[in-house]
CSV table of C-alpha atoms and ligand atoms in Angstrom, one decimal:
chain,number,residue,atom,x,y,z
A,5,MET,CA,6.4,-3.9,21.3
A,6,TYR,CA,7.8,-2.1,18.4
A,7,ALA,CA,8.1,1.5,18.3
A,8,GLY,CA,5.0,2.3,16.0
A,9,THR,CA,3.0,-0.6,17.3
A,10,ARG,CA,-0.7,0.1,17.2
A,11,LEU,CA,-2.9,-1.4,19.9
A,12,VAL,CA,-5.9,-3.0,18.4
A,13,GLY,CA,-7.4,-4.6,21.5
A,14,GLY,CA,-7.2,-3.8,25.1
A,15,SER,CA,-4.7,-1.6,26.9
A,16,ALA,CA,-1.0,-2.2,27.7
A,17,ARG,CA,1.7,-1.0,30.0
A,18,LEU,CA,5.0,-0.9,28.3
A,19,ARG,CA,8.7,-0.6,29.2
A,20,ILE,CA,11.0,1.0,26.8
A,21,GLU,CA,14.0,-1.3,26.3
A,22,ARG,CA,15.9,-0.1,23.3
A,23,SER,CA,15.7,3.4,21.3
A,24,GLY,CA,17.3,5.0,18.5
A,25,THR,CA,19.0,2.7,16.0
A,26,LEU,CA,17.5,-0.5,17.7
A,27,THR,CA,14.0,0.5,16.9
A,28,ARG,CA,11.5,-0.9,14.4
A,29,LEU,CA,11.6,2.4,12.6
A,30,ALA,CA,15.6,2.1,12.2
A,31,LYS,CA,15.1,-1.2,10.8
A,32,MET,CA,12.7,0.1,8.2
A,33,ILE,CA,15.1,2.3,6.9
A,34,SER,CA,17.7,-0.5,6.5
A,35,LEU,CA,14.9,-2.3,4.8
A,36,VAL,CA,14.7,0.4,2.3
A,37,GLU,CA,18.1,0.2,1.7
A,38,ALA,CA,18.0,-3.6,1.2
A,39,ALA,CA,15.1,-2.8,-1.3
A,40,GLN,CA,17.4,-0.6,-3.4
A,41,LEU,CA,19.2,-3.6,-4.1
A,42,SER,CA,16.5,-5.9,-4.9
A,43,LYS,CA,16.0,-6.8,-8.6
A,44,PRO,CA,12.9,-6.7,-10.7
A,45,GLN,CA,12.2,-9.9,-12.7
A,46,ILE,CA,13.7,-8.0,-15.8
A,47,ALA,CA,17.1,-7.8,-14.1
A,48,ARG,CA,16.9,-11.6,-13.4
A,49,ARG,CA,16.3,-12.1,-17.1
A,50,VAL,CA,19.4,-10.1,-17.7
A,51,ASP,CA,21.4,-11.9,-15.6
A,52,ARG,CA,20.3,-15.0,-17.2
A,53,ILE,CA,21.5,-13.6,-20.6
A,54,ALA,CA,24.8,-12.4,-19.1
A,55,ALA,CA,25.6,-15.7,-18.1
A,56,TYR,CA,25.8,-16.8,-21.8
A,57,PHE,CA,27.3,-13.5,-22.9
A,58,VAL,CA,30.3,-13.7,-21.0
A,59,PRO,CA,31.4,-17.3,-21.8
A,60,GLY,CA,30.6,-16.4,-25.3
A,61,ILE,CA,32.5,-13.1,-25.4
A,62,LEU,CA,35.6,-14.9,-24.3
A,63,LEU,CA,35.3,-17.4,-27.1
A,64,LEU,CA,34.6,-14.7,-29.5
A,65,ALA,CA,38.1,-12.9,-28.2
A,66,ILE,CA,40.0,-16.2,-28.5
A,67,VAL,CA,38.8,-17.0,-32.2
A,68,THR,CA,39.5,-13.1,-33.0
A,69,PHE,CA,43.0,-13.6,-31.7
A,70,ILE,CA,43.5,-16.7,-33.5
A,71,VAL,CA,42.1,-15.3,-36.7
A,72,HIS,CA,44.3,-12.1,-36.6
A,73,MET,CA,47.4,-14.3,-35.8
A,74,ARG,CA,47.3,-15.3,-39.5
A,75,THR,CA,47.6,-11.8,-40.8
A,76,ALA,CA,49.1,-9.7,-37.7
A,77,THR,CA,51.8,-10.0,-35.4
A,78,THR,CA,51.1,-11.4,-32.0
A,79,GLY,CA,51.1,-8.1,-30.4
A,80,GLU,CA,48.4,-6.6,-32.7
A,81,ALA,CA,46.5,-9.7,-32.4
A,82,VAL,CA,46.5,-9.3,-28.6
A,83,GLY,CA,45.5,-5.6,-29.1
A,84,ILE,CA,42.3,-6.7,-31.3
A,85,ALA,CA,41.4,-9.3,-28.9
A,86,MET,CA,41.5,-6.9,-26.1
A,87,ALA,CA,39.4,-4.4,-28.0
A,88,VAL,CA,36.8,-7.1,-28.3
A,89,LEU,CA,36.9,-7.7,-24.5
A,90,LEU,CA,36.6,-4.2,-23.7
A,91,THR,CA,33.8,-3.4,-26.0
A,92,ALA,CA,31.8,-6.4,-25.1
A,93,CYS,CA,32.3,-5.8,-21.2
A,94,PRO,CA,28.7,-5.6,-20.2
A,95,CYS,CA,29.0,-3.0,-17.5
A,96,ALA,CA,26.4,-0.5,-18.9
A,97,LEU,CA,24.1,-3.7,-19.1
A,98,GLY,CA,24.7,-4.6,-15.7
A,99,LEU,CA,24.1,-1.0,-14.6
A,100,ALA,CA,20.9,-0.5,-16.6
A,101,THR,CA,18.6,-1.9,-14.0
A,102,PRO,CA,20.0,-0.9,-10.4
A,103,ILE,CA,20.6,2.5,-11.5
A,104,SER,CA,16.9,3.3,-12.5
A,105,VAL,CA,15.6,1.3,-9.4
A,106,LEU,CA,18.0,3.3,-7.4
A,107,ILE,CA,16.9,6.7,-8.6
A,108,ALA,CA,13.5,6.0,-8.6
A,109,SER,CA,13.1,4.8,-4.9
A,110,GLY,CA,15.3,7.4,-4.0
A,111,MET,CA,12.9,9.9,-5.6
A,112,ALA,CA,10.0,8.2,-4.2
A,113,LEU,CA,11.6,8.3,-0.6
A,114,LYS,CA,12.0,11.9,-0.8
A,115,ALA,CA,8.3,12.4,-1.8
A,116,GLY,CA,7.2,10.2,1.4
A,117,ILE,CA,6.7,6.9,-0.6
A,118,VAL,CA,8.9,4.0,1.0
A,119,ILE,CA,9.3,1.2,-1.6
A,120,LYS,CA,10.3,-1.9,0.5
A,121,ASP,CA,10.6,-4.2,-2.5
A,122,ALA,CA,11.9,-2.6,-5.6
A,123,GLY,CA,11.1,-5.9,-7.3
A,124,LEU,CA,7.5,-5.2,-7.1
A,125,LEU,CA,8.0,-2.2,-9.3
A,126,GLU,CA,7.6,-4.2,-12.6
A,127,THR,CA,4.4,-6.0,-10.9
A,128,LEU,CA,3.0,-2.4,-10.0
A,129,SER,CA,3.7,-1.3,-13.4
A,130,ARG,CA,1.5,-4.2,-15.0
A,131,ALA,CA,-1.3,-4.2,-12.3
A,132,ASP,CA,-4.8,-4.4,-13.6
A,133,ALA,CA,-6.7,-4.4,-10.4
A,134,PHE,CA,-6.9,-2.0,-7.6
A,135,LEU,CA,-8.7,-2.7,-4.2
A,136,PHE,CA,-9.1,0.0,-1.7
A,137,ASP,CA,-9.9,-0.2,1.9
A,138,LYS,CA,-12.5,2.6,2.9
A,139,SER,CA,-11.8,3.8,6.6
A,140,GLY,CA,-8.4,5.7,6.6
A,141,THR,CA,-7.7,5.0,3.0
A,142,LEU,CA,-10.2,6.6,0.9
A,143,THR,CA,-11.5,8.7,3.7
A,144,TYR,CA,-9.2,10.4,6.3
A,145,GLY,CA,-9.9,8.0,9.0
A,146,ARG,CA,-10.8,10.8,11.7
A,147,PRO,CA,-14.7,10.2,11.6
A,148,ALA,CA,-16.7,12.4,13.7
A,149,VAL,CA,-19.9,11.8,15.8
A,150,SER,CA,-22.9,13.1,14.1
A,151,GLY,CA,-25.7,12.0,16.1
A,152,ILE,CA,-26.8,9.8,19.0
A,153,GLU,CA,-30.2,8.3,19.1
A,154,GLY,CA,-31.8,5.7,21.5
A,155,ASP,CA,-34.0,5.1,24.4
A,156,TRP,CA,-31.6,6.2,26.9
A,157,PRO,CA,-30.4,10.1,27.1
A,158,PRO,CA,-27.7,10.8,24.7
A,159,GLU,CA,-25.4,11.8,27.0
A,160,GLN,CA,-25.7,8.6,29.0
A,161,LEU,CA,-25.1,6.4,26.0
A,162,LEU,CA,-22.1,8.4,24.9
A,163,ARG,CA,-20.6,8.2,28.2
A,164,LEU,CA,-21.1,4.3,28.5
A,165,ALA,CA,-19.8,3.8,25.1
A,166,ALA,CA,-16.9,6.2,25.4
A,167,SER,CA,-15.8,4.4,28.8
A,168,LEU,CA,-15.4,1.1,26.6
A,169,GLU,CA,-14.0,2.8,23.5
A,170,SER,CA,-11.3,4.5,25.6
A,171,MET,CA,-9.5,0.9,25.6
A,172,SER,CA,-9.9,0.7,21.7
A,173,ALA,CA,-7.8,2.0,19.1
A,174,HIS,CA,-10.3,1.9,16.2
A,175,PRO,CA,-11.0,5.3,14.7
A,176,PHE,CA,-14.8,5.1,15.5
A,177,ALA,CA,-13.5,4.4,19.2
A,178,GLN,CA,-11.4,7.6,19.1
A,179,ALA,CA,-14.2,9.5,17.7
A,180,ILE,CA,-16.4,8.7,20.3
A,181,VAL,CA,-14.0,9.3,23.0
A,182,ARG,CA,-13.2,12.6,21.5
A,183,GLU,CA,-16.8,13.4,21.5
A,184,ALA,CA,-17.2,12.6,25.1
A,185,GLY,CA,-14.2,14.7,25.8
A,186,VAL,CA,-15.7,17.7,24.0
A,187,ARG,CA,-19.0,17.2,26.1
A,188,GLU,CA,-16.7,16.9,29.2
A,189,LEU,CA,-18.3,13.4,30.2
A,190,ARG,CA,-15.9,11.4,32.4
A,191,PRO,CA,-15.4,7.7,31.2
A,192,ALA,CA,-16.1,5.1,33.9
A,193,PRO,CA,-13.9,2.2,34.8
A,194,VAL,CA,-14.4,-0.9,32.6
A,195,GLU,CA,-14.3,-4.5,33.8
A,196,ARG,CA,-14.0,-7.7,31.5
A,197,PHE,CA,-13.2,-5.8,28.6
A,198,VAL,CA,-13.1,-7.5,25.2
A,199,GLU,CA,-12.7,-6.3,21.5
A,200,ARG,CA,-13.1,-8.0,18.4
A,201,PRO,CA,-11.5,-6.5,15.3
A,202,GLY,CA,-14.2,-5.7,12.8
A,203,MET,CA,-17.0,-6.2,15.2
A,204,GLY,CA,-16.8,-4.1,18.5
A,205,VAL,CA,-16.0,-3.9,22.0
A,206,ALA,CA,-17.9,-5.1,25.3
A,207,GLY,CA,-17.5,-5.0,28.9
A,208,THR,CA,-19.0,-4.3,32.3
A,209,VAL,CA,-19.5,-0.6,33.0
A,210,GLU,CA,-20.9,0.4,36.6
A,211,GLY,CA,-22.5,-3.0,36.7
A,212,MET,CA,-24.1,-2.9,33.4
A,213,ARG,CA,-23.1,-5.2,30.5
A,214,VAL,CA,-22.5,-2.8,27.5
A,215,VAL,CA,-21.8,-4.0,24.1
A,216,VAL,CA,-20.8,-1.5,21.5
A,217,GLY,CA,-20.1,-2.3,17.8
A,218,SER,CA,-21.7,-3.4,14.4
A,219,ALA,CA,-25.3,-5.0,14.3
A,220,ALA,CA,-23.5,-8.4,14.1
A,221,TRP,CA,-21.5,-7.9,17.2
A,222,LEU,CA,-24.6,-7.1,19.2
A,223,GLU,CA,-26.2,-10.3,17.8
A,224,ALA,CA,-23.5,-12.3,18.7
A,225,TYR,CA,-24.4,-11.1,22.5
A,226,GLY,CA,-28.0,-12.1,21.7
A,227,ILE,CA,-29.4,-8.6,21.1
A,228,ARG,CA,-31.7,-8.7,18.1
A,229,ARG,CA,-31.6,-6.7,15.0
A,230,PHE,CA,-34.1,-4.0,14.8
A,231,ASP,CA,-37.7,-5.5,16.0
A,232,PRO,CA,-40.5,-2.8,15.2
A,233,ILE,CA,-42.7,-4.2,18.0
A,234,ILE,CA,-40.0,-3.9,20.8
A,235,ASP,CA,-38.2,-0.8,19.8
A,236,PRO,CA,-39.8,1.3,17.2
A,237,MET,CA,-37.5,4.2,17.9
A,238,ILE,CA,-34.5,2.7,16.5
A,239,ASP,CA,-34.2,1.1,13.0
A,240,PRO,CA,-30.7,1.5,11.8
A,241,MET,CA,-31.6,0.6,8.3
A,242,THR,CA,-34.4,3.5,7.6
A,243,ALA,CA,-33.3,5.8,10.5
A,244,GLY,CA,-31.3,9.0,9.3
A,245,LYS,CA,-32.5,11.0,6.4
A,246,GLY,CA,-30.5,12.8,3.7
A,247,GLU,CA,-26.8,13.0,4.6
A,248,ALA,CA,-27.2,11.1,7.7
A,249,ALA,CA,-28.3,8.1,5.8
A,250,GLY,CA,-24.9,7.4,4.3
A,251,ASP,CA,-23.2,7.8,7.9
A,252,SER,CA,-21.5,4.9,9.7
A,253,VAL,CA,-23.5,3.5,12.7
A,254,VAL,CA,-22.1,2.2,15.9
A,255,HIS,CA,-24.8,0.2,18.0
A,256,ILE,CA,-25.2,0.3,21.7
A,257,GLY,CA,-26.6,-2.6,23.8
A,258,ILE,CA,-27.1,-2.4,27.6
A,259,ASN,CA,-27.9,-5.4,29.6
A,260,GLY,CA,-29.1,-7.6,26.8
A,261,ARG,CA,-31.1,-5.0,25.3
A,262,ARG,CA,-30.6,-2.5,22.2
A,263,ALA,CA,-30.4,0.9,24.0
A,264,GLY,CA,-29.4,3.2,21.1
A,265,LEU,CA,-26.9,4.1,18.5
A,266,ILE,CA,-24.1,6.7,17.6
A,267,ARG,CA,-23.9,8.0,14.1
A,268,LEU,CA,-20.4,8.7,12.6
A,269,HIS,CA,-19.5,10.9,9.6
A,270,GLU,CA,-16.5,10.0,7.7
A,271,GLN,CA,-15.0,12.7,5.2
A,272,LEU,CA,-13.6,11.5,1.8
A,273,ARG,CA,-10.0,12.5,1.2
A,274,GLU,CA,-10.0,15.5,-1.0
A,275,ASP,CA,-7.9,13.5,-3.5
A,276,ALA,CA,-9.7,10.3,-3.4
A,277,GLY,CA,-11.8,11.0,-6.7
A,278,ARG,CA,-8.6,12.0,-8.6
A,279,THR,CA,-6.8,8.9,-7.5
A,280,VAL,CA,-9.5,6.5,-8.5
A,281,ARG,CA,-10.0,8.2,-12.0
A,282,ALA,CA,-6.3,7.9,-12.5
A,283,LEU,CA,-6.1,4.4,-11.6
A,284,SER,CA,-9.2,3.2,-13.2
A,285,ALA,CA,-7.4,3.8,-16.5
A,286,HIS,CA,-5.5,0.9,-15.9
A,287,GLY,CA,-7.8,-1.4,-14.4
A,288,GLU,CA,-10.7,-2.4,-12.3
A,289,VAL,CA,-11.1,-0.3,-9.0
A,290,TRP,CA,-12.8,-1.9,-5.9
A,291,MET,CA,-13.5,-0.7,-2.4
A,292,ALA,CA,-13.8,-3.2,0.4
A,293,THR,CA,-15.0,-2.2,4.0
A,294,GLY,CA,-16.1,-3.8,7.4
A,295,ASP,CA,-18.7,-0.8,7.3
A,296,ARG,CA,-22.4,-1.1,6.8
A,297,GLU,CA,-23.8,-1.1,3.1
A,298,ARG,CA,-25.2,2.4,3.3
A,299,ALA,CA,-21.9,4.1,4.5
A,300,ALA,CA,-19.9,2.2,1.9
A,301,ALA,CA,-22.4,3.2,-0.9
A,302,ARG,CA,-22.0,6.7,0.0
A,303,ILE,CA,-18.3,6.8,0.2
A,304,GLY,CA,-18.0,4.6,-3.1
A,305,ALA,CA,-20.3,7.0,-5.0
A,306,LEU,CA,-18.2,10.0,-3.8
A,307,ALA,CA,-15.0,8.4,-4.7
A,308,GLY,CA,-16.2,7.0,-8.2
A,309,ILE,CA,-16.0,3.5,-7.4
A,310,ARG,CA,-18.9,1.1,-8.5
A,311,ARG,CA,-17.5,-2.0,-7.2
A,312,VAL,CA,-18.2,-1.9,-3.6
A,313,ARG,CA,-18.2,-4.8,-1.1
A,314,ALA,CA,-19.5,-3.9,2.7
A,315,GLY,CA,-20.0,-5.6,5.8
A,316,LEU,CA,-16.6,-7.6,5.2
A,317,LEU,CA,-14.8,-8.9,8.3
A,318,PRO,CA,-10.9,-8.7,8.0
A,319,GLU,CA,-10.6,-12.2,6.6
A,320,GLN,CA,-13.5,-11.7,4.2
A,321,LYS,CA,-11.4,-8.7,2.7
A,322,LEU,CA,-9.0,-11.6,2.1
A,323,ASN,CA,-11.5,-13.7,0.2
A,324,LEU,CA,-12.5,-10.6,-1.8
A,325,LEU,CA,-8.9,-10.1,-2.8
A,326,ARG,CA,-8.5,-13.7,-4.2
A,327,GLU,CA,-11.9,-13.3,-6.1
A,328,VAL,CA,-10.9,-10.1,-7.6
A,329,ARG,CA,-7.2,-11.8,-8.6
A,330,ALA,CA,-9.4,-14.9,-10.1
A,331,GLY,CA,-11.1,-12.6,-12.6
A,332,LYS,CA,-10.1,-12.2,-16.1
A,333,GLY,CA,-6.8,-10.4,-16.4
A,334,ARG,CA,-4.2,-9.7,-19.0
A,335,ALA,CA,-2.2,-12.7,-18.2
A,336,GLY,CA,-5.3,-14.9,-17.0
A,337,LYS,CA,-4.8,-14.0,-13.4
A,338,ARG,CA,-5.1,-10.4,-12.3
A,339,ARG,CA,-2.3,-8.6,-10.5
A,340,VAL,CA,-4.1,-6.9,-7.7
A,341,VAL,CA,-3.0,-3.8,-5.7
A,342,MET,CA,-4.4,-3.6,-2.3
A,343,ILE,CA,-4.5,-0.3,-0.9
A,344,GLY,CA,-5.3,-0.1,2.9
A,345,ASP,CA,-4.1,1.3,6.2
A,346,GLY,CA,-2.8,-1.7,7.9
A,347,ALA,CA,-5.4,-1.5,10.7
A,348,ASN,CA,-7.9,-4.5,9.7
A,349,ASP,CA,-6.7,-5.4,6.4
A,350,SER,CA,-3.2,-6.4,7.0
A,351,ALA,CA,-4.0,-10.0,5.8
A,352,ALA,CA,-5.2,-8.6,2.4
A,353,LEU,CA,-2.5,-6.2,2.3
A,354,ALA,CA,0.1,-9.1,2.7
A,355,ALA,CA,-1.5,-11.3,0.2
A,356,ALA,CA,-2.1,-8.9,-2.6
A,357,ASP,CA,0.4,-8.8,-5.5
A,358,VAL,CA,1.4,-5.3,-4.2
A,359,GLY,CA,0.3,-4.1,-0.9
A,360,ILE,CA,0.3,-0.2,-0.6
A,361,ALA,CA,-0.2,1.1,3.0
A,362,MET,CA,-1.3,4.3,4.1
A,363,ALA,CA,0.7,5.3,7.1
A,364,SER,CA,-1.6,8.2,8.0
A,365,GLY,CA,-0.3,8.9,11.6
A,366,HIS,CA,0.2,5.2,12.5
A,367,ALA,CA,3.6,3.9,11.9
A,368,ALA,CA,2.2,0.3,12.2
A,369,ALA,CA,1.3,0.3,8.7
A,370,LEU,CA,5.0,0.6,8.0
A,371,GLU,CA,5.2,-3.2,8.7
A,372,THR,CA,2.5,-4.4,6.5
A,373,GLY,CA,2.9,-3.0,2.9
A,374,ASP,CA,5.2,-3.5,0.3
A,375,ILE,CA,5.2,0.3,-0.3
A,376,VAL,CA,4.3,2.6,2.3
A,377,ILE,CA,2.8,6.0,1.9
A,378,VAL,CA,4.2,8.2,4.4
A,379,GLY,CA,3.5,11.4,2.9
A,380,GLY,CA,-0.3,11.0,3.7
A,381,ARG,CA,-1.7,11.8,0.4
A,382,LEU,CA,-3.8,9.1,-1.3
A,383,SER,CA,-2.8,10.8,-4.7
A,384,GLN,CA,0.7,9.2,-3.9
A,385,VAL,CA,-0.8,6.0,-4.6
A,386,ALA,CA,-1.2,7.0,-8.4
A,387,GLU,CA,2.0,8.6,-8.4
A,388,VAL,CA,4.0,5.6,-7.3
A,389,HIS,CA,1.9,3.5,-9.9
A,390,ALA,CA,3.0,6.2,-12.6
A,391,LEU,CA,6.7,6.0,-11.6
A,392,ALA,CA,6.6,2.2,-11.4
A,393,GLY,CA,5.6,2.6,-15.3
A,394,ARG,CA,8.2,5.2,-16.1
A,395,THR,CA,10.9,3.2,-14.2
A,396,MET,CA,10.2,0.2,-16.1
A,397,ARG,CA,10.4,2.2,-19.3
A,398,ASN,CA,13.5,3.8,-18.4
A,399,ILE,CA,15.3,0.3,-17.5
A,400,ARG,CA,14.1,-0.9,-21.0
A,401,GLN,CA,15.6,2.3,-22.9
A,402,ASN,CA,18.7,1.5,-20.7
A,403,LEU,CA,18.9,-2.1,-21.7
A,404,LEU,CA,18.4,-1.2,-25.4
A,405,LEU,CA,21.1,1.5,-25.2
A,406,ALA,CA,23.6,-1.1,-23.8
A,407,LEU,CA,22.6,-3.8,-26.2
A,408,VAL,CA,22.8,-1.4,-29.2
A,409,TYR,CA,26.3,-0.3,-28.2
A,410,ASN,CA,27.7,-3.8,-27.6
A,411,ALA,CA,25.9,-4.9,-31.0
A,412,ALA,CA,27.2,-2.2,-33.1
A,413,MET,CA,31.0,-2.0,-31.6
A,414,ILE,CA,31.8,-5.8,-31.1
A,415,PRO,CA,32.0,-6.6,-34.8
A,416,LEU,CA,33.9,-3.5,-35.3
A,417,ALA,CA,36.4,-4.6,-32.7
A,418,ALA,CA,36.4,-8.0,-33.9
A,419,ALA,CA,37.4,-6.8,-37.6
A,420,GLY,CA,40.5,-4.9,-35.9
A,421,LEU,CA,38.7,-1.6,-36.8
A,422,LEU,CA,38.7,-0.5,-33.2
A,423,ASP,CA,41.6,0.7,-31.2
A,424,PRO,CA,41.7,-0.9,-27.6
A,425,ARG,CA,41.9,2.6,-26.2
A,426,LEU,CA,39.0,3.7,-28.1
A,427,ALA,CA,37.3,0.8,-26.9
A,428,CYS,CA,38.0,1.7,-23.2
A,429,ILE,CA,36.6,5.3,-23.7
A,430,GLY,CA,33.4,3.7,-25.5
A,431,MET,CA,32.9,1.6,-22.5
A,432,ALA,CA,32.8,4.5,-20.0
A,433,LEU,CA,30.7,6.6,-22.4
A,434,SER,CA,28.0,3.7,-22.7
A,435,SER,CA,27.9,3.4,-19.0
A,436,LEU,CA,27.6,7.2,-18.8
A,437,LEU,CA,24.6,7.3,-21.3
A,438,VAL,CA,22.8,4.7,-19.3
A,439,VAL,CA,23.3,6.5,-16.0
A,440,GLY,CA,22.5,9.8,-18.0
A,441,ASN,CA,19.3,8.3,-19.1
A,442,ALA,CA,18.4,6.9,-15.7
A,443,VAL,CA,19.0,10.4,-14.3
A,444,ARG,CA,16.2,11.6,-16.5
A,445,LEU,CA,14.0,9.9,-14.0
A,446,ARG,CA,14.6,12.4,-11.6
A,447,ARG,CA,13.1,15.2,-13.3
A,448,THR,CA,10.0,13.2,-14.4
A,449,ALA,CA,9.7,11.2,-11.3
A,450,PHE,CA,6.3,12.5,-10.2
A,451,GLY,CA,5.3,14.1,-13.8
A,452,ARG,CA,3.7,17.4,-13.5
A,453,ARG,CA,3.7,18.1,-9.9
A,454,THR,CA,-0.4,18.5,-9.6
A,455,GLY,CA,-2.2,18.2,-6.4
A,456,ARG,CA,0.8,19.2,-4.1
A,457,PRO,CA,-0.3,20.9,-0.9
B,528,ATP,N1,-14.2,-0.4,18.5
B,528,ATP,C1,-15.0,-0.4,17.9
B,528,ATP,N2,-16.0,0.4,18.2
B,528,ATP,C2,-17.3,0.4,17.7
B,528,ATP,N3,-17.5,-0.3,16.7
B,528,ATP,C3,-16.7,-1.0,16.1
B,528,ATP,C4,-15.4,-1.1,16.7
B,528,ATP,N4,-14.7,-2.0,16.0
B,528,ATP,C5,-15.3,-2.2,14.8
B,528,ATP,N5,-16.6,-1.8,15.2
B,528,ATP,C6,-17.9,-2.1,14.1
B,528,ATP,O1,-17.3,-3.1,13.1
B,528,ATP,C7,-17.6,-2.5,11.8
B,528,ATP,C8,-16.3,-2.9,10.9
B,528,ATP,O2,-15.1,-2.5,11.5
B,528,ATP,P1,-13.9,-2.5,10.5
B,528,ATP,O3,-12.8,-1.9,11.4
B,528,ATP,O4,-13.6,-4.1,10.3
B,528,ATP,O5,-14.1,-1.5,9.5
B,528,ATP,P2,-14.5,-0.1,9.3
B,528,ATP,O6,-13.4,0.7,10.3
B,528,ATP,O7,-15.8,0.4,9.2
B,528,ATP,O8,-13.8,0.5,7.9
B,528,ATP,P3,-12.9,-0.3,7.0
B,528,ATP,O9,-13.2,-1.7,6.7
B,528,ATP,O10,-13.2,0.7,5.6
B,528,ATP,O11,-11.4,0.0,7.4
B,528,ATP,C9,-17.6,-1.0,11.9
B,528,ATP,O12,-18.3,-0.6,11.1
B,528,ATP,C10,-18.2,-0.7,13.4
B,528,ATP,O13,-19.7,-1.0,13.3
B,529,CU1,CU1,32.9,-2.4,-18.7
């Protein structure tokens, strides 16, 4: 088990074998260092150009030498050829991309954004679809129990559910266990515990077969959806008025019968609306969730997302991702950014063109995303998107600066109008210019620092 591992099903006993620099977290740090060396596609194109550039320049230097041999001494001709080589030295060109990437990812890291693959900055800057997970991403991921209903006494329902949920790491499970703790209910021992991600938990508690989870999960145990004749008390689709109508619901089945439900209220992140608005200027914004329709609609409306898909199992989130990608994008296919918490959307995070994981509390998400937000704010997603755009612009400026310098100086040098010593200084200056332009990123890295707590 790795440091920061999140247990999704069951419980575990663990022995610590390694610590310090041998942990997964330490490996993350080295991943970031490796990322700073990874190249965006634009750099690969530059490398390809350089492959022609270098032999071309060597040839040019030789030709220059031969031409000047006719009119000047050998020493002078060598000097001129040297000047050509010196001005043509593509060090500024070579520096243009890595220096910007280094500064941008360094700035991001300081702000709590880990960019694991800097090559994706270019993809991110061109993204035209954004797919958000709901729980833990758009919401704080710390739901609270807002109601308990059913044929059984509420405390009894809560105690049985909490007994099972104490073995689960799902946010709903934690909320239920917390609520039971507040009410000073003691969880009972559980036998034959099972958990299915995106569905729920089940097990034997005090001789009773207890099933806790989504309506589909109870149905898998042969417990029907609402039947008005058998149990008119609980209709999850109509129950709950006003605020409660948009709450999430966890159903409880006992011994093959529906026994009741627990309502959970999730709170939208304070910066969710702002983030969605900022990103929708660049492409479609979607929301995917395993939660029921109503709860999804409520969060979607609050966040300002119209494209909402509810009731998705983890693998269905992956299908939605593919569907969004197949939509009409600028280059045929869309470039999709998936933003999730890594709990039940790891597959989609990994499959997205760029996966951004919110590591709110759980270091597990570190493993999943291409970019990991450890700063805890959702608006950092919009910030890193903007940073990607600014970095790419900065790289393009650098390349232009370097090319203009070379294009202007090489003819001068070839004509014998440039002293080799001046060419030397010019080369250093052009590199400095590029570095200076890249350093500007530091100041503009996160634009106006709005929304900082
Ligand atoms: N441990 C659990 N206890 C109770 N219900 C669960 C549990 N795990 C899953 N469920 C049920 O399955 C549904 C889907 O769960 P899933 O974890 O896929 O998504 P979610 O937490 O609702 O939200 P999101 O998909 O936005 O992260 C939940 O709404 C809940 O009804
Ligand atoms: Cu150089």
